[in-house]
XYZ file of C-alpha atoms in Angstrom:
120
model
C 0.086 -0.039 -0.011
C 1.010 3.584 -0.325
C 3.110 4.964 2.417
C 4.880 8.249 2.967
C 6.968 8.184 6.210
C 8.527 11.476 7.593
C 11.418 11.676 9.859
C 13.852 14.273 11.156
C 11.760 16.426 12.992
C 12.750 17.480 16.725
C 13.417 20.422 18.892
C 16.138 22.992 17.802
C 17.164 26.308 18.993
C 16.606 29.503 16.759
C 19.173 29.751 14.159
C 19.664 25.905 14.157
C 18.997 23.494 11.250
C 17.180 20.300 10.756
C 16.740 17.855 7.751
C 13.500 16.337 7.139
C 13.202 13.203 4.991
C 10.084 11.526 3.623
C 10.420 7.944 2.397
C 7.797 6.767 -0.166
C 6.655 3.277 -1.161
C 3.675 1.724 -2.819
C 3.641 3.986 -5.874
C 5.876 5.208 -8.802
C 7.739 7.915 -6.782
C 9.490 9.511 -10.044
C 5.867 10.056 -11.396
C 4.875 12.444 -8.638
C 5.400 16.020 -7.631
C 6.417 16.060 -4.153
C 5.728 18.826 -1.499
C 6.288 19.825 2.134
C 3.414 21.405 4.035
C 3.120 22.426 7.600
C 0.482 23.067 10.143
C 0.978 25.110 13.182
C -1.469 25.108 16.124
C -4.672 27.050 15.344
C -3.578 27.669 11.827
C -4.395 26.164 8.353
C -1.994 23.764 6.601
C 0.189 25.684 4.299
C 2.649 24.656 1.402
C 6.320 25.183 2.363
C 8.075 23.826 -0.599
C 7.279 21.750 -3.745
C 9.489 19.945 -6.317
C 8.644 18.632 -9.666
C 8.741 14.881 -10.449
C 11.990 15.157 -12.324
C 13.479 17.576 -9.603
C 13.812 20.291 -12.420
C 11.569 22.838 -10.779
C 11.204 23.993 -7.240
C 8.885 26.265 -5.488
C 8.940 27.815 -2.055
C 6.720 29.890 0.311
C 7.971 33.523 0.764
C 8.337 32.978 4.414
C 11.013 30.124 3.839
C 12.852 31.110 0.617
C 16.469 31.389 1.040
C 16.495 29.339 4.305
C 14.892 26.073 3.181
C 15.940 23.659 0.264
C 13.744 20.881 -1.114
C 15.546 17.955 -2.940
C 14.592 14.586 -3.954
C 16.307 11.325 -4.752
C 14.335 9.318 -7.223
C 16.589 6.276 -6.941
C 15.935 6.154 -3.094
C 12.233 7.146 -3.287
C 12.906 9.997 -0.826
C 12.241 13.638 -0.750
C 14.131 15.984 1.752
C 13.661 19.476 3.226
C 16.801 20.965 4.545
C 15.880 23.870 6.956
C 18.385 26.409 7.988
C 18.181 29.531 10.084
C 15.162 28.200 11.815
C 12.794 30.713 13.623
C 10.210 30.004 16.285
C 7.509 30.636 13.658
C 8.605 27.677 11.639
C 7.211 25.449 14.697
C 4.622 23.147 13.185
C 3.880 19.725 12.145
C 5.421 19.050 8.761
C 3.777 16.729 6.275
C 5.075 15.291 2.952
C 2.682 15.175 0.046
C 2.744 13.292 -3.286
C 0.572 14.743 -6.093
C -0.015 13.663 -9.626
C -2.536 14.920 -11.981
C -3.869 12.495 -14.596
C -6.665 14.321 -16.125
C -9.483 14.237 -15.082
C -8.216 12.868 -11.635
C -5.828 14.011 -9.190
C -3.838 11.485 -6.942
C -2.718 12.951 -3.608
C -1.041 10.910 -0.797
C 0.027 12.272 2.587
C 2.288 11.212 5.316
C 1.601 11.169 8.979
C 3.647 14.257 9.789
C 6.665 15.062 11.899
C 6.860 17.724 14.634
C 9.328 20.606 14.505
C 9.721 22.847 17.290
C 11.962 25.805 17.389
C 12.528 27.346 20.835
C 15.431 28.444 23.036
């Protein structure tokens, strides 16, 4: 069955770094665009970063541009999110998403999330 398993979250001080990983299985990873979303308490889930299926195009939320880097390894069926210069407002549960559009149907898979807490 389809699985997206996030790892790498934790508690870090402001200015620190974390690297999130999302290991995929049960579908053809290289056919899917991959994204990281996050949801802070009391807030809606928001897109953080996205990468195209081939890895050729990336997109970032304005709040993380220049600090976060999304990448993928299609040979390992894994997508990463390198997070540098972390701020308290980056505290959230981070979710991995796999998306593919085969008109007229969209396929979306989600991981269970990994908690990131930025605090001194």
